[in-house]
Short mmCIF file of C-alpha atoms and ligand atoms in Angstrom, two decimals:
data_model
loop_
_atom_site.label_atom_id
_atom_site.label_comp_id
_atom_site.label_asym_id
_atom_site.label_seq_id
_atom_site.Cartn_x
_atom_site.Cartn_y
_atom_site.Cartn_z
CA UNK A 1 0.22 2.99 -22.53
CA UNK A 2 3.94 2.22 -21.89
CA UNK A 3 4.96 -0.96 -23.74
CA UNK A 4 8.93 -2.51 -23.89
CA UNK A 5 7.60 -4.94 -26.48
CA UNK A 6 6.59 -3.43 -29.81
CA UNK A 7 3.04 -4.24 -30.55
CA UNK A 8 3.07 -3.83 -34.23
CA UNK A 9 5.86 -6.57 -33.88
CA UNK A 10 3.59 -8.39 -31.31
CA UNK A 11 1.09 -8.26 -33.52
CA UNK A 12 3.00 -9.75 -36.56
CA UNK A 13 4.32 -12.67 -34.49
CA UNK A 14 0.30 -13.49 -33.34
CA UNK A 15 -0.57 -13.86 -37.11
CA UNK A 16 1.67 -16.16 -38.14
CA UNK A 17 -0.44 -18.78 -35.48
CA UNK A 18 -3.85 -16.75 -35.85
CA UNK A 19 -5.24 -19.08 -38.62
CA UNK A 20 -4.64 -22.14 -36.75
CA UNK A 21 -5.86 -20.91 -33.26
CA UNK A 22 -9.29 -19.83 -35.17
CA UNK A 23 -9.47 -23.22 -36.68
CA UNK A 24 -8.46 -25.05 -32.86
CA UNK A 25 -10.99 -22.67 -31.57
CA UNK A 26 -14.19 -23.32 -33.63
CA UNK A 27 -13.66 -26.92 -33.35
CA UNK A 28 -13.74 -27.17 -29.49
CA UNK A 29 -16.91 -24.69 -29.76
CA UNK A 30 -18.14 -27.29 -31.70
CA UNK A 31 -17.44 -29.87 -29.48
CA UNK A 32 -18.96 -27.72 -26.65
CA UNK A 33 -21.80 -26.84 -28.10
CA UNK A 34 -22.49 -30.78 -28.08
CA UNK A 35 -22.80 -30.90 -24.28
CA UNK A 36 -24.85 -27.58 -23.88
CA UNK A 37 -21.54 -25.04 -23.31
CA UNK A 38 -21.69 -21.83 -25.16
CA UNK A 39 -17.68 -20.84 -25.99
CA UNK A 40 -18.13 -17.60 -25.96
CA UNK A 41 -19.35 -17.16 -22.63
CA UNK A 42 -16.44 -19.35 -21.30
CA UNK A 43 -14.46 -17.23 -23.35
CA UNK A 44 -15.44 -13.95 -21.85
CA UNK A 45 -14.88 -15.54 -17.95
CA UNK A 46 -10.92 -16.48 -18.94
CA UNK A 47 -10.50 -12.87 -20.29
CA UNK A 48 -11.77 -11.62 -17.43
CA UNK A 49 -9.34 -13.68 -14.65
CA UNK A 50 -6.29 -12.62 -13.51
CA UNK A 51 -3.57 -13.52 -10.64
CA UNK A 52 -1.24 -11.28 -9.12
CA UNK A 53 2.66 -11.45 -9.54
CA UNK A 54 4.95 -11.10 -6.55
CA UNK A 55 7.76 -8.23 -6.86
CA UNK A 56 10.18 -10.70 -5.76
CA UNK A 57 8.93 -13.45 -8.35
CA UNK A 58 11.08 -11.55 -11.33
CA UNK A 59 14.23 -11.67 -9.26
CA UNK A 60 15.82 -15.41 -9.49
CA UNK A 61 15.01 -17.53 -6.20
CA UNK A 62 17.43 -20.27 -4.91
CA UNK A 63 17.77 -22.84 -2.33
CA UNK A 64 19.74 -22.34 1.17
CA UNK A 65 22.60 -23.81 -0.24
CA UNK A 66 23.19 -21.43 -2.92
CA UNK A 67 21.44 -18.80 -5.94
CA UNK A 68 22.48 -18.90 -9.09
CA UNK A 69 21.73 -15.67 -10.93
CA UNK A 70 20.07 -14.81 -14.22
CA UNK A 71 21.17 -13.07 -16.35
CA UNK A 72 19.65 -9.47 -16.37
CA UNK A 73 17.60 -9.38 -12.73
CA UNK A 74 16.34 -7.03 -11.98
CA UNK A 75 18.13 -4.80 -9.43
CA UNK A 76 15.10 -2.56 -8.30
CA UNK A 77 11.57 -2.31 -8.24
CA UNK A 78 11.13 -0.05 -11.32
CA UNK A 79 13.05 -2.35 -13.48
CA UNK A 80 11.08 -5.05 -11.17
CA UNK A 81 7.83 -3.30 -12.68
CA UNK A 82 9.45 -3.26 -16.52
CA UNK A 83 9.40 -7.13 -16.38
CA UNK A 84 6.06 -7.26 -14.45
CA UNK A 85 4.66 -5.27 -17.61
CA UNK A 86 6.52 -7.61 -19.81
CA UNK A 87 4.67 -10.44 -17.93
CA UNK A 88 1.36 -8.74 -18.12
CA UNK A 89 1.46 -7.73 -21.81
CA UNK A 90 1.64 -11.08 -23.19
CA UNK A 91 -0.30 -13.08 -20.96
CA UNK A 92 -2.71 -10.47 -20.44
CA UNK A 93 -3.93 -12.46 -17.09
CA UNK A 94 -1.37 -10.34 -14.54
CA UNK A 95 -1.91 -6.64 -14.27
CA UNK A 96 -1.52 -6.99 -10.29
CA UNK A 97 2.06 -6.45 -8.74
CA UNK A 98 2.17 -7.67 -5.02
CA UNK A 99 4.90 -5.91 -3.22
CA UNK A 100 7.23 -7.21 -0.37
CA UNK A 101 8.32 -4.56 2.34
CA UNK A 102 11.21 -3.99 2.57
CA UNK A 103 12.34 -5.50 -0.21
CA UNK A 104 10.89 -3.00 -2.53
CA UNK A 105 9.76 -0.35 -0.30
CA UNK A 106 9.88 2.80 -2.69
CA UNK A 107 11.55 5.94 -1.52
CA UNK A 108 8.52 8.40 -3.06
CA UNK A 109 5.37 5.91 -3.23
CA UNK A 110 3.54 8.17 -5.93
CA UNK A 111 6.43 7.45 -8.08
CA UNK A 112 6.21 4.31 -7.95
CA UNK A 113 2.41 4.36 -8.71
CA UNK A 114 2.86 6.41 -11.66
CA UNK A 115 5.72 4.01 -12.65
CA UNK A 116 3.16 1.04 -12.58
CA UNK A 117 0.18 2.96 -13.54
CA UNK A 118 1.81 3.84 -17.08
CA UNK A 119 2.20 0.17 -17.88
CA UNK A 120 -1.68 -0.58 -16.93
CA UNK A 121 -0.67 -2.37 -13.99
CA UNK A 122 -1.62 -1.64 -10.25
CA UNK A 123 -0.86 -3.18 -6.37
CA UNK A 124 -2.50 -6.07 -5.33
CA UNK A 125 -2.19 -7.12 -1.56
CA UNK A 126 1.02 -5.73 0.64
CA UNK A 127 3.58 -8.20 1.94
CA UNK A 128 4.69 -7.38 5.43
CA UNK A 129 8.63 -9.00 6.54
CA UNK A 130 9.29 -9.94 10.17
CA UNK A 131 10.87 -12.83 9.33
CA UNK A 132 14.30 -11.51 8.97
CA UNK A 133 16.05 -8.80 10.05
CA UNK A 134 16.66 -5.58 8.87
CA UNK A 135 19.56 -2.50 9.00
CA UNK A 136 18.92 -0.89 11.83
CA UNK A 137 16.43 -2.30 13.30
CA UNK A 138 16.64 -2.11 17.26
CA UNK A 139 14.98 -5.76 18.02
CA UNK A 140 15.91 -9.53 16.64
CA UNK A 141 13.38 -11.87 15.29
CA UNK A 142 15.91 -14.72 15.68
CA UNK A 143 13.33 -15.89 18.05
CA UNK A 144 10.26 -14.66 16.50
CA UNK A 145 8.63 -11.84 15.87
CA UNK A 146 4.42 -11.37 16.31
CA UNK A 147 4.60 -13.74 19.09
CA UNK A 148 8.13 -13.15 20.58
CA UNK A 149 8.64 -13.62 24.13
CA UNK A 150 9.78 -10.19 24.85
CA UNK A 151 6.93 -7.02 24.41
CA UNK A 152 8.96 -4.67 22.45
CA UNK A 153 9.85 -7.28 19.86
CA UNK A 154 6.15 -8.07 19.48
CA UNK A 155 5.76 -4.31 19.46
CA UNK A 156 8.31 -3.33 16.69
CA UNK A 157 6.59 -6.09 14.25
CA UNK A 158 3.24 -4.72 15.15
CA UNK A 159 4.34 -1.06 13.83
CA UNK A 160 6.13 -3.09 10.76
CA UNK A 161 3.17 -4.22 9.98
CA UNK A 162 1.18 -0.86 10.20
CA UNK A 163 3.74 0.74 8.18
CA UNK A 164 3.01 -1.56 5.36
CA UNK A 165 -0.59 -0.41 5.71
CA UNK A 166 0.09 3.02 5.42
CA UNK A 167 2.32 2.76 2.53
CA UNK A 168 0.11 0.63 0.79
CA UNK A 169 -2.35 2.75 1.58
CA UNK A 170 -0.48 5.45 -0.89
CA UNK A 171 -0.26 2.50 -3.53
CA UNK A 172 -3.77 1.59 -4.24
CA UNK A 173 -3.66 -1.65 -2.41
CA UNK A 174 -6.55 -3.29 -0.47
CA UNK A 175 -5.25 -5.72 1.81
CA UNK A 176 -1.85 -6.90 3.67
CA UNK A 177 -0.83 -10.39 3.87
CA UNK A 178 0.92 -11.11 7.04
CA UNK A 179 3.24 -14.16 6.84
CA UNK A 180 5.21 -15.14 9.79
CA UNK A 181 8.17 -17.71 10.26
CA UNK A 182 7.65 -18.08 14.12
CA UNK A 183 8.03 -21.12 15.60
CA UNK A 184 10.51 -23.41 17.42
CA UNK A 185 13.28 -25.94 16.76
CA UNK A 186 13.03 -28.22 19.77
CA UNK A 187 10.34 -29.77 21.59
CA UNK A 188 9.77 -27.43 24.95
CA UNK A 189 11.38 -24.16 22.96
CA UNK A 190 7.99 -22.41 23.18
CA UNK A 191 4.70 -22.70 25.14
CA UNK A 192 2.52 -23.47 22.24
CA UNK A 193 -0.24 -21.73 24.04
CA UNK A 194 1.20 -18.37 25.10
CA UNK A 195 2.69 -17.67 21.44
CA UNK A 196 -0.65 -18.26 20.37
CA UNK A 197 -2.41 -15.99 22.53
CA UNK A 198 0.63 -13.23 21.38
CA UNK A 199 -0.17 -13.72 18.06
CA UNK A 200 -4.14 -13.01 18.35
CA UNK A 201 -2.91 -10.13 20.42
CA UNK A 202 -0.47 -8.67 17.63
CA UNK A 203 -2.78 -9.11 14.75
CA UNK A 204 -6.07 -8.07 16.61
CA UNK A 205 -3.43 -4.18 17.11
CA UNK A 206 -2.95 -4.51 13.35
CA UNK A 207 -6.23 -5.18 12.46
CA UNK A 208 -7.51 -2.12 14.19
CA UNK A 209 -5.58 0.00 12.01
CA UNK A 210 -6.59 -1.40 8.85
CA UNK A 211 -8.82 0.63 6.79
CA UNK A 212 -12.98 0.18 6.38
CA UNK A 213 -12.20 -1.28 2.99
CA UNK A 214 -9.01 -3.28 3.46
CA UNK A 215 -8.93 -6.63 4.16
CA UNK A 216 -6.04 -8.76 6.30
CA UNK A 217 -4.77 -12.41 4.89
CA UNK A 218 -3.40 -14.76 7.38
CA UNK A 219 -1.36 -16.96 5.78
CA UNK A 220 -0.40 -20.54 7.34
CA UNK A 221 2.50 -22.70 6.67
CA UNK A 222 3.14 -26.48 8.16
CA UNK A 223 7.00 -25.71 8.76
CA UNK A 224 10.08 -23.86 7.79
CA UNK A 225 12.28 -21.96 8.79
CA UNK A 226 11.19 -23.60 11.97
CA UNK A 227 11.14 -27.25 12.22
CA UNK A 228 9.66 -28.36 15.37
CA UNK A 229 6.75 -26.38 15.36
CA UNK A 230 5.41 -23.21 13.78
CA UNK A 231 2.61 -20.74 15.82
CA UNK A 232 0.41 -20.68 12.45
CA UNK A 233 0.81 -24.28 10.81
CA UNK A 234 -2.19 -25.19 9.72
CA UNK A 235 -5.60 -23.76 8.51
CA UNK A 236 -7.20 -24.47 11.73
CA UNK A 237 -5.17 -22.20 13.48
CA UNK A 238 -5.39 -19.64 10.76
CA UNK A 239 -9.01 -20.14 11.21
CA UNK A 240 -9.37 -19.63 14.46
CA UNK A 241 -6.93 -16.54 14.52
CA UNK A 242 -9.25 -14.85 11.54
CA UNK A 243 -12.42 -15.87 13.40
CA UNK A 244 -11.26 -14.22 16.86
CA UNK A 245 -9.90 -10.99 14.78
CA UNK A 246 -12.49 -9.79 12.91
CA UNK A 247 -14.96 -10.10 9.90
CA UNK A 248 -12.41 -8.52 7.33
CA UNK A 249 -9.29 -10.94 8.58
CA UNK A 250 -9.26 -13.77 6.79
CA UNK A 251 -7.36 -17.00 5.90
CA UNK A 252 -4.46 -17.47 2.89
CA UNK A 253 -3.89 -20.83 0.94
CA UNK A 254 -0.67 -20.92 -0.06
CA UNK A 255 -1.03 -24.45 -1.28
CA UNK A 256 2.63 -25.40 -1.01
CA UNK A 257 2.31 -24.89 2.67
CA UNK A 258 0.71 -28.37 3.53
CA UNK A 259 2.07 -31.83 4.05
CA UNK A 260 2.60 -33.87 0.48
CA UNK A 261 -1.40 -35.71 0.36
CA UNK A 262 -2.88 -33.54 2.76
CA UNK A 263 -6.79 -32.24 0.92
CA UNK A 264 -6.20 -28.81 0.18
CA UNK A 265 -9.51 -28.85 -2.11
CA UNK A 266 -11.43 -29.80 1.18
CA UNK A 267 -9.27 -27.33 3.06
CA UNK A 268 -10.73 -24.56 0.36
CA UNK A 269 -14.34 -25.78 1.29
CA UNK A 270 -14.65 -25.68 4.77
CA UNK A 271 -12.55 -22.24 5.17
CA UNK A 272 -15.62 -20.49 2.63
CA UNK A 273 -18.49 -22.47 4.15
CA UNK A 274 -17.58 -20.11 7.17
CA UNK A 275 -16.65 -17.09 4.94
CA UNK A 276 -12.63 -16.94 5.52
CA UNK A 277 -11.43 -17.64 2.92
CA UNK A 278 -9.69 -14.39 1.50
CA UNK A 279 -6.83 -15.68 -0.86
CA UNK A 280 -4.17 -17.66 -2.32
CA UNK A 281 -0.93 -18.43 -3.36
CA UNK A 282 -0.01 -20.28 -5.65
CA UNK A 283 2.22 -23.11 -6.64
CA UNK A 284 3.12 -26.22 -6.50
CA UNK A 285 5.22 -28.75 -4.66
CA UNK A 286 6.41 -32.51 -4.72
CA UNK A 287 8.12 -33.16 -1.12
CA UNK A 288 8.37 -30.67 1.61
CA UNK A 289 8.93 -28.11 -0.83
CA UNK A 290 7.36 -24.60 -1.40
CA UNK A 291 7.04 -22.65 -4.19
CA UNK A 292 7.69 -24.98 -7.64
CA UNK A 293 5.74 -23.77 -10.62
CA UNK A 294 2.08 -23.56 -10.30
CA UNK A 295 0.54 -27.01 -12.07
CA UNK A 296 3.93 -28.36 -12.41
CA UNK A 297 3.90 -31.17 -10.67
CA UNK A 298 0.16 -31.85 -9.68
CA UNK A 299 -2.60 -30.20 -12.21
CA UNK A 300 -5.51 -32.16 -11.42
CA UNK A 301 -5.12 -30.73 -7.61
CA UNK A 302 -4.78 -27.23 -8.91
CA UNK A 303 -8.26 -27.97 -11.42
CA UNK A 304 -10.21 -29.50 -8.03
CA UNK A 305 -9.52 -26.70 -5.90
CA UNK A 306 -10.83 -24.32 -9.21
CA UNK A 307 -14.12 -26.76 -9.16
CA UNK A 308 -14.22 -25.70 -5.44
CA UNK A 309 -13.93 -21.80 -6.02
CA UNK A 310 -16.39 -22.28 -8.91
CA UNK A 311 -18.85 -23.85 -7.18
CA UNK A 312 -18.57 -21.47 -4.09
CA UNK A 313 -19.12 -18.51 -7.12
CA UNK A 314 -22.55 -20.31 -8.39
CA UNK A 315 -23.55 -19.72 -4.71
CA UNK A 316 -22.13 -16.48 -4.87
CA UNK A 317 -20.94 -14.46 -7.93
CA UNK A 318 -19.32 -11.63 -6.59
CA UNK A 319 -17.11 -13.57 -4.22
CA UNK A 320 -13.55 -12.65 -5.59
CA UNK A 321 -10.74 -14.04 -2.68
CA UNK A 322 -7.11 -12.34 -4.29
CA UNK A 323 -5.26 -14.46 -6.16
CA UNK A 324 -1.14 -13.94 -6.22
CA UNK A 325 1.37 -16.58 -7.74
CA UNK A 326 3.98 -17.48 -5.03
CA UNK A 327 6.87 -19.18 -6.41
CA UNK A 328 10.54 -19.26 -6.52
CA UNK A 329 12.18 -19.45 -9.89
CA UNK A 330 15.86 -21.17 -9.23
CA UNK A 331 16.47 -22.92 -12.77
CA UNK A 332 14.12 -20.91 -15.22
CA UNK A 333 13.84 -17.40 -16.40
CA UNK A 334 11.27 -16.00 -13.75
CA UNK A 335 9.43 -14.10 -16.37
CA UNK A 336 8.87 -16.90 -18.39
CA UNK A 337 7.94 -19.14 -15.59
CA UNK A 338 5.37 -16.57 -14.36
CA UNK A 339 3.87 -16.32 -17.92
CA UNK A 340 3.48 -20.23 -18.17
CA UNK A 341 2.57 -20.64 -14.38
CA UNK A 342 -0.35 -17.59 -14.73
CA UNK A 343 -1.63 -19.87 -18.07
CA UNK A 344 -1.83 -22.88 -15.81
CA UNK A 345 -3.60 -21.21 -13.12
CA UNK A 346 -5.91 -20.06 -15.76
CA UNK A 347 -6.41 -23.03 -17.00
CA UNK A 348 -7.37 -25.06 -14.15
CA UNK A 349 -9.82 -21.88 -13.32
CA UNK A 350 -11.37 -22.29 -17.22
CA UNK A 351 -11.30 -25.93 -17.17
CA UNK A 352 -13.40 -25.64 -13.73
CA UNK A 353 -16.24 -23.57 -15.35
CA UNK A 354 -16.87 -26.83 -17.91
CA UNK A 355 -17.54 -28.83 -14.67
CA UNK A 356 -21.13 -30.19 -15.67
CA UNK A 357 -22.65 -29.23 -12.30
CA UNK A 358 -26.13 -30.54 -12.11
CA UNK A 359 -25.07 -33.82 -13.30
CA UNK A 360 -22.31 -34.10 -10.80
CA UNK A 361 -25.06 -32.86 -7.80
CA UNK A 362 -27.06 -36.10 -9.00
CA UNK A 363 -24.56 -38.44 -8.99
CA UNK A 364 -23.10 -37.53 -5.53
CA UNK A 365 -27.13 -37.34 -4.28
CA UNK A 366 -27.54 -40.92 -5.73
CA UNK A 367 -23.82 -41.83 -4.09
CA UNK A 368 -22.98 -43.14 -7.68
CA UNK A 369 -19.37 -42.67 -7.25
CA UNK A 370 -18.23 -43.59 -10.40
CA UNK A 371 -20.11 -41.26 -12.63
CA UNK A 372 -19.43 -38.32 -10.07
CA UNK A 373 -15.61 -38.67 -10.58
CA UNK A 374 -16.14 -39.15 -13.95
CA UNK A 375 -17.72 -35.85 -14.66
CA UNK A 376 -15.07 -33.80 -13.19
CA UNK A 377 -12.41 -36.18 -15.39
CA UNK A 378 -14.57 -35.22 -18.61
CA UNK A 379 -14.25 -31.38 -17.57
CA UNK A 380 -10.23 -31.56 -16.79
CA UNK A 381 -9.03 -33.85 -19.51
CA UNK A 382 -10.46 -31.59 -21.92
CA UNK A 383 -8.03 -29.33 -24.21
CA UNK A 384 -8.81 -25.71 -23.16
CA UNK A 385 -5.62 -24.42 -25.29
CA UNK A 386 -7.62 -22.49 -27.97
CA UNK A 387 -9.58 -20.91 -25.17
CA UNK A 388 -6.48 -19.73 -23.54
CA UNK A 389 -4.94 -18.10 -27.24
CA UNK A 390 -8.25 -16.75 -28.32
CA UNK A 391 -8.18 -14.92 -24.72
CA UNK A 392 -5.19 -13.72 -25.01
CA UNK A 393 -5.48 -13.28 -28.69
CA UNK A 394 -8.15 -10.38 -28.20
CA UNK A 395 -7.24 -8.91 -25.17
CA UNK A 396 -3.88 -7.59 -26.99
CA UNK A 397 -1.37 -10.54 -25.54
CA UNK A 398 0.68 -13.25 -27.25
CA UNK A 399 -0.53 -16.64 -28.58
CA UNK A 400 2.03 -18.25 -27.19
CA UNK A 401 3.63 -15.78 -24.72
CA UNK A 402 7.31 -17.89 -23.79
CA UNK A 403 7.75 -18.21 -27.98
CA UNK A 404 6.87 -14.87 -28.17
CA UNK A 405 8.66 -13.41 -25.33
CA UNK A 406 12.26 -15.89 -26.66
CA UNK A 407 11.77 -14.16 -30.11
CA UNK A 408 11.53 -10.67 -28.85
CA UNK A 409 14.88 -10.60 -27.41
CA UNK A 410 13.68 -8.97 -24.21
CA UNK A 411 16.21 -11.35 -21.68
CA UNK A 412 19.41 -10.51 -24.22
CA UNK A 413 17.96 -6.52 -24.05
CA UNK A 414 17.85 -6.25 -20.24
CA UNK A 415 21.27 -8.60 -19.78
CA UNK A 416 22.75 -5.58 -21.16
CA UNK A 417 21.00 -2.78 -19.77
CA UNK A 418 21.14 -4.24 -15.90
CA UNK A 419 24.72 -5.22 -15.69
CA UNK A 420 25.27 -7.43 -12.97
CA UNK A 421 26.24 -6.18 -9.80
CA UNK A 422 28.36 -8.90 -7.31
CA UNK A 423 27.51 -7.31 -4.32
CA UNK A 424 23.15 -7.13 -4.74
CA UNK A 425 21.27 -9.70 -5.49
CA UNK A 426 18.17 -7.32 -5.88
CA UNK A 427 15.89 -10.44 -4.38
CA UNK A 428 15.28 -13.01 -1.58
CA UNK A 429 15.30 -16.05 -1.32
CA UNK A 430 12.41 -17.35 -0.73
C1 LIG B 1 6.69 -18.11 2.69
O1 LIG B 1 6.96 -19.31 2.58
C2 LIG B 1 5.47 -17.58 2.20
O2 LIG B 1 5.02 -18.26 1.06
C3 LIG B 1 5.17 -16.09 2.15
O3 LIG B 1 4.15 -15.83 1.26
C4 LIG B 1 6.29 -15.14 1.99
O4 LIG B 1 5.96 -13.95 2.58
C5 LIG B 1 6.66 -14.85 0.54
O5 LIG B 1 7.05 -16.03 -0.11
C6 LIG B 1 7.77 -13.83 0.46
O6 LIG B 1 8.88 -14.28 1.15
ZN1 LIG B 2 3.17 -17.61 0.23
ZN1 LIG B 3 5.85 -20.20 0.90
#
């Protein structure tokens, strides 16, 4: 396999940590082992997670006031995919690449499979664009797109959205998120109820073109770009948009889509107590923000909706919703921020599995409050750290991927191989 980080060198810079991460290691088994939890078998769950990567996460975000570039973007989605492999091979917890069309739609899709395929990595869900225009295109979403006003504009993003599909199709991907910006910026602007029924009708024409074994997200979001009001705000409308669809279209968390307090642990619950919920994105957020580094800002939310998703899997062990990190990297070097943000994820998911479950069931049954919030605090204010190394330890990755990946010299390599060009940004912003 294809790798732009020597792993003999890799492999040197792990052993100068190895002795103390095996020491770390056997002393939390040992503390473990005290309430009942065999390591090794927590061990072998963290090796085994993963979250996607958006293509557009390795490209440097920015505000609507400005975008200040890195240094050495990526200006396509090959040298997208180098960083993505970058990403993967020391945190060993990202071999998906989720891919925004048209952002990165690839001129000879097989290519671009092979490209992935010799770094390990494949295509997790498709990411369909009506939110903006694009060259050539015949109809304006200015005034939305899936629910527009005017047939042929609903029409055009209905083939969009098909042509993602297809191309996926030729990818290896198994499902298309659809993500859509309509809405209105004055009270009256739209008739809440006949967008609504244009929506159901647009996605119900892409959903009968999916194939047997794909699966459609619907992803909600409480505002922006409109400001008023926005067709699929909330889970409940995502809910009852996947309901009325079919039994493969489900709902998306992206959780910074909701209003700063607003449950999204409880939102979790209820949307896979009536089997929709299909997937997430994630990150985090402080105001009405969207997209800060996952677990930056509120970690104990990120571990609760984790003790969700784990309890749902003791129920059921096969259920697997996708998982993609969905954040915009304005003041950090997006490969390093995807590294530390896929570790935090994994964390809260790790940190989840030493939820003692029985005991918690008793304590809510005997409405002993205390103890119950208590025995989720003892889970997520342990130090899963050595669990995290000794993962990626084995699997091949770095210790400490952002030391490793600052020693390697990889930004200072690709600053000069990817000289900047003034007139492409090579990535949203989003
Ligand atoms: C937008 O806020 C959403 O999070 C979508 O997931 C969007 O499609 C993605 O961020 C790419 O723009
Ligand atoms: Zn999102
Ligand atoms: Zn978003």
């Amino acid at each position: 396999m294809k790798q732009l980080i020597d792993q003999n060198w890799l492999q040197e810079h792990n052993a100068k940590q190895e002795a103390a991460v095996i020491s770390d290691y056997n002393a939390l088994a040992e503390k473990l082992e005290r309430s009942g939890i065999k390591i090794d078998t927590i061990l072998e769950q963290a090796k085994q997670f993963t979250v996607a990567v958006p293509s557009w996460g390795v490209g440097t975000g920015g505000t609507r006031f400005a975008r200040f570039p890195g240094k050495g973007e990526p200006r396509n989605i090959f040298e997208k995919l180098d960083d993505c492999s970058v990403i993967q091979l020391l945190s060993q917890a990202t071999p998906a690449v989720s891919l925004h069309i048209p952002w990165d739609r690839p001129k000879d899709p097989s290519e671009l499979r092979q490209y992935a395929e010799q770094y390990g990595l494949h295509f997790d869900a498709m990411n369909s664009n009506t939110f903006q225009d694009q060259i050539g295109q015949e109809e304006s979403y200015k005034f939305g797109s899936l629910t527009h006003t005017n047939k042929a504009v609903r029409e055009q993003a209905i083939a969009h959205n098909i042509d993602v599909v297809e191309l996926g199709q030729k990818l290896g991907s198994k499902a298309l998120t659809v993500w859509v910006g309509d809405g209105s910026n004055f009270p009256g602007q739209q008739h809440f109820k006949n967008s609504f029924t244009h929506y159901l009708d647009s996605i119900k024409a892409v959903y009968n073109s999916l194939p047997d074994d794909w699966n459609m997200l619907l992803e909600h979001k409480i505002f922006e770009p409109a400001f008023y009001s926005t067709v699929i705000q909330d889970w409940g409308s995502s809910y009852l948009a996947a309901k009325e669809t079919g039994e493969r279209c489900l709902s998306l968390v992206d959780l910074g889509h909701h209003a700063p307090n607003v449950n999204i642990e409880m939102i979790v619950s209820r949307l896979a107590q009536f089997g929709k919920l299909g997937g997430f994105h994630f990150n985090d957020s402080k105001y009405g923000d969207d997209d800060l580094d996952s677990g930056s800002i509120n970690p104990y939310q990120l571990f609760l909706i984790f003790n969700e998703l784990t309890d749902i899997r003791v129920q059921d062990p096969s259920y697997s919703p996708f998982y993609m990190l969905d954040q915009s990297h304005n003041v950090t070097d997006p490969v390093e921020s995807l590294m530390y943000s896929a570790a935090e994820v994994q964390r809260a998911f790790v940190k989840s599995l030493l939820v003692d479950r029985n005991a918690l069931t008793q304590y809510q049954e005997a409405n002993d409050a205390m103890m119950a919030q208590a025995s989720l605090k003892q889970a997520y204010n342990l130090d899963v750290e050595p669990i995290l190394q000794m993962a990626r330890l084995q699997a091949g990755g770095a210790i400490d991927p952002v030391s490793c990946y600052r020693a390697s010299g990889y930004r200072a390599a690709v600053a000069k191989a990817r000289p900047a060009d003034p007139n492409k940004t090579g990535s949203g912003i989003v």
